[in-house]
Amino acid sequence: MHYVELEKDLLQRNDMLAENIKRNMDDHGIFVLNLMSAPGAGKTSILEAVIPELTKKYRVAVIEGDMQGSADADRLAGFDIKVHQINTHSLCHLEAAMLERALVNFDLHGIDCLIIENVGNLVCPADFFLGEDEIMMVVSVSEGHDKPHKYPVMFSKANVLV
């Protein structure tokens, strides 16, 4: 009988795809930010506040990750940017394969900054490299002070906490 370590195999496949995405983004001079938080912490609200400033200097695009629906993408539709919605259905995170499929909807020559708004979840999004340059995590005060201890992977991988 042969046993396969599924988590290891899944993450290795994801990382290989993410490295390809990273090289592609680097080749096009695109800075990629992976924005993560618990549901309702304010990721989309932050984007609504910063996109008008970012677009004064940079060509911005957003990939919205949600389990279902397009409410966040709809909120960003009024800005002069390309927004693409990914619905993960039963998955609580984005994976590199999803991002790879979404990127065909973009003219990479027309982007300086790609923001990935990951699915709202503190458990697993940080385990999946997407080819990003930086990870920004949004933390809500109402979530409580114990979150870094309960979700150490997310907090340890974040480059910026807001």
Coordinates of N, CA and C in Angstrom, one line a residue, residues 21-35 58-63 108-116 130-136:
I21 N 3.4 32.3 -11.5 CA 2.7 33.6 -11.5 C 3.6 34.7 -11.1
K22 N 4.4 34.5 -10.0 CA 5.4 35.5 -9.5 C 6.3 35.9 -10.6
R23 N 6.9 35.0 -11.3 CA 7.8 35.3 -12.4 C 7.1 36.1 -13.5
N24 N 5.9 35.7 -13.9 CA 5.1 36.5 -14.9 C 4.9 37.9 -14.4
M25 N 4.5 38.0 -13.2 CA 4.2 39.4 -12.6 C 5.5 40.2 -12.6
D26 N 6.6 39.6 -12.2 CA 7.9 40.3 -12.1 C 8.3 40.7 -13.6
D27 N 8.1 39.8 -14.5 CA 8.4 40.1 -15.9 C 7.6 41.3 -16.5
H28 N 6.4 41.5 -16.0 CA 5.6 42.6 -16.4 C 5.7 43.8 -15.5
G29 N 6.6 43.7 -14.4 CA 6.7 44.9 -13.5 C 5.5 45.1 -12.7
I30 N 4.8 44.1 -12.3 CA 3.6 44.3 -11.5 C 3.8 43.9 -10.1
F31 N 3.5 44.8 -9.2 CA 3.6 44.6 -7.7 C 2.3 43.9 -7.3
V32 N 2.4 42.8 -6.6 CA 1.2 42.0 -6.2 C 1.1 42.0 -4.7
L33 N -0.1 42.5 -4.2 CA -0.4 42.5 -2.8 C -1.5 41.5 -2.5
N34 N -1.3 40.7 -1.6 CA -2.3 39.7 -1.1 C -2.9 40.3 0.2
L35 N -4.2 40.7 0.1 CA -4.9 41.3 1.2 C -5.8 40.3 1.9
Y58 N -0.6 54.9 -10.2 CA -0.5 53.5 -10.7 C -1.7 53.0 -11.4
R59 N -1.5 52.1 -12.3 CA -2.6 51.4 -13.0 C -2.9 50.1 -12.1
V60 N -4.0 50.2 -11.4 CA -4.4 49.2 -10.4 C -5.5 48.2 -11.0
A61 N -5.3 47.0 -10.6 CA -6.4 46.0 -10.9 C -6.6 45.2 -9.6
V62 N -7.8 44.6 -9.4 CA -8.1 43.9 -8.2 C -8.7 42.5 -8.6
I63 N -8.3 41.5 -7.9 CA -9.0 40.2 -8.0 C -9.7 40.0 -6.6
L108 N -1.9 42.4 -18.8 CA -0.9 42.6 -17.8 C 0.0 43.8 -18.2
H109 N 0.1 44.2 -19.4 CA 0.9 45.3 -19.8 C 0.2 46.6 -19.3
G110 N -1.0 46.6 -18.9 CA -1.7 47.8 -18.4 C -1.9 47.8 -16.9
I111 N -1.1 47.0 -16.2 CA -1.2 47.0 -14.7 C 0.2 47.2 -14.1
D112 N 0.2 48.1 -13.0 CA 1.4 48.3 -12.2 C 1.2 47.6 -10.9
C113 N 0.0 47.5 -10.4 CA -0.3 47.0 -9.0 C -1.5 46.1 -9.1
L114 N -1.4 44.8 -8.7 CA -2.5 43.9 -8.6 C -2.8 43.6 -7.2
I115 N -4.0 43.9 -6.7 CA -4.4 43.6 -5.4 C -5.3 42.4 -5.4
I116 N -4.9 41.4 -4.6 CA -5.8 40.2 -4.4 C -6.5 40.4 -3.1
L130 N 0.4 32.8 -3.5 CA -0.3 33.2 -4.7 C 0.6 33.9 -5.7
G131 N 1.9 34.0 -5.4 CA 2.8 34.8 -6.2 C 2.9 36.2 -5.8
E132 N 2.4 36.6 -4.6 CA 2.4 37.9 -4.2 C 3.8 38.4 -3.8
D133 N 4.0 39.8 -3.8 CA 5.2 40.4 -3.3 C 5.1 40.6 -1.8
E134 N 3.9 41.0 -1.4 CA 3.7 41.3 0.1 C 2.3 40.8 0.5
I135 N 2.2 40.5 1.8 CA 0.9 40.2 2.4 C 0.5 41.3 3.4
M136 N -0.7 41.8 3.2 CA -1.2 42.8 4.2 C -2.4 42.2 4.9

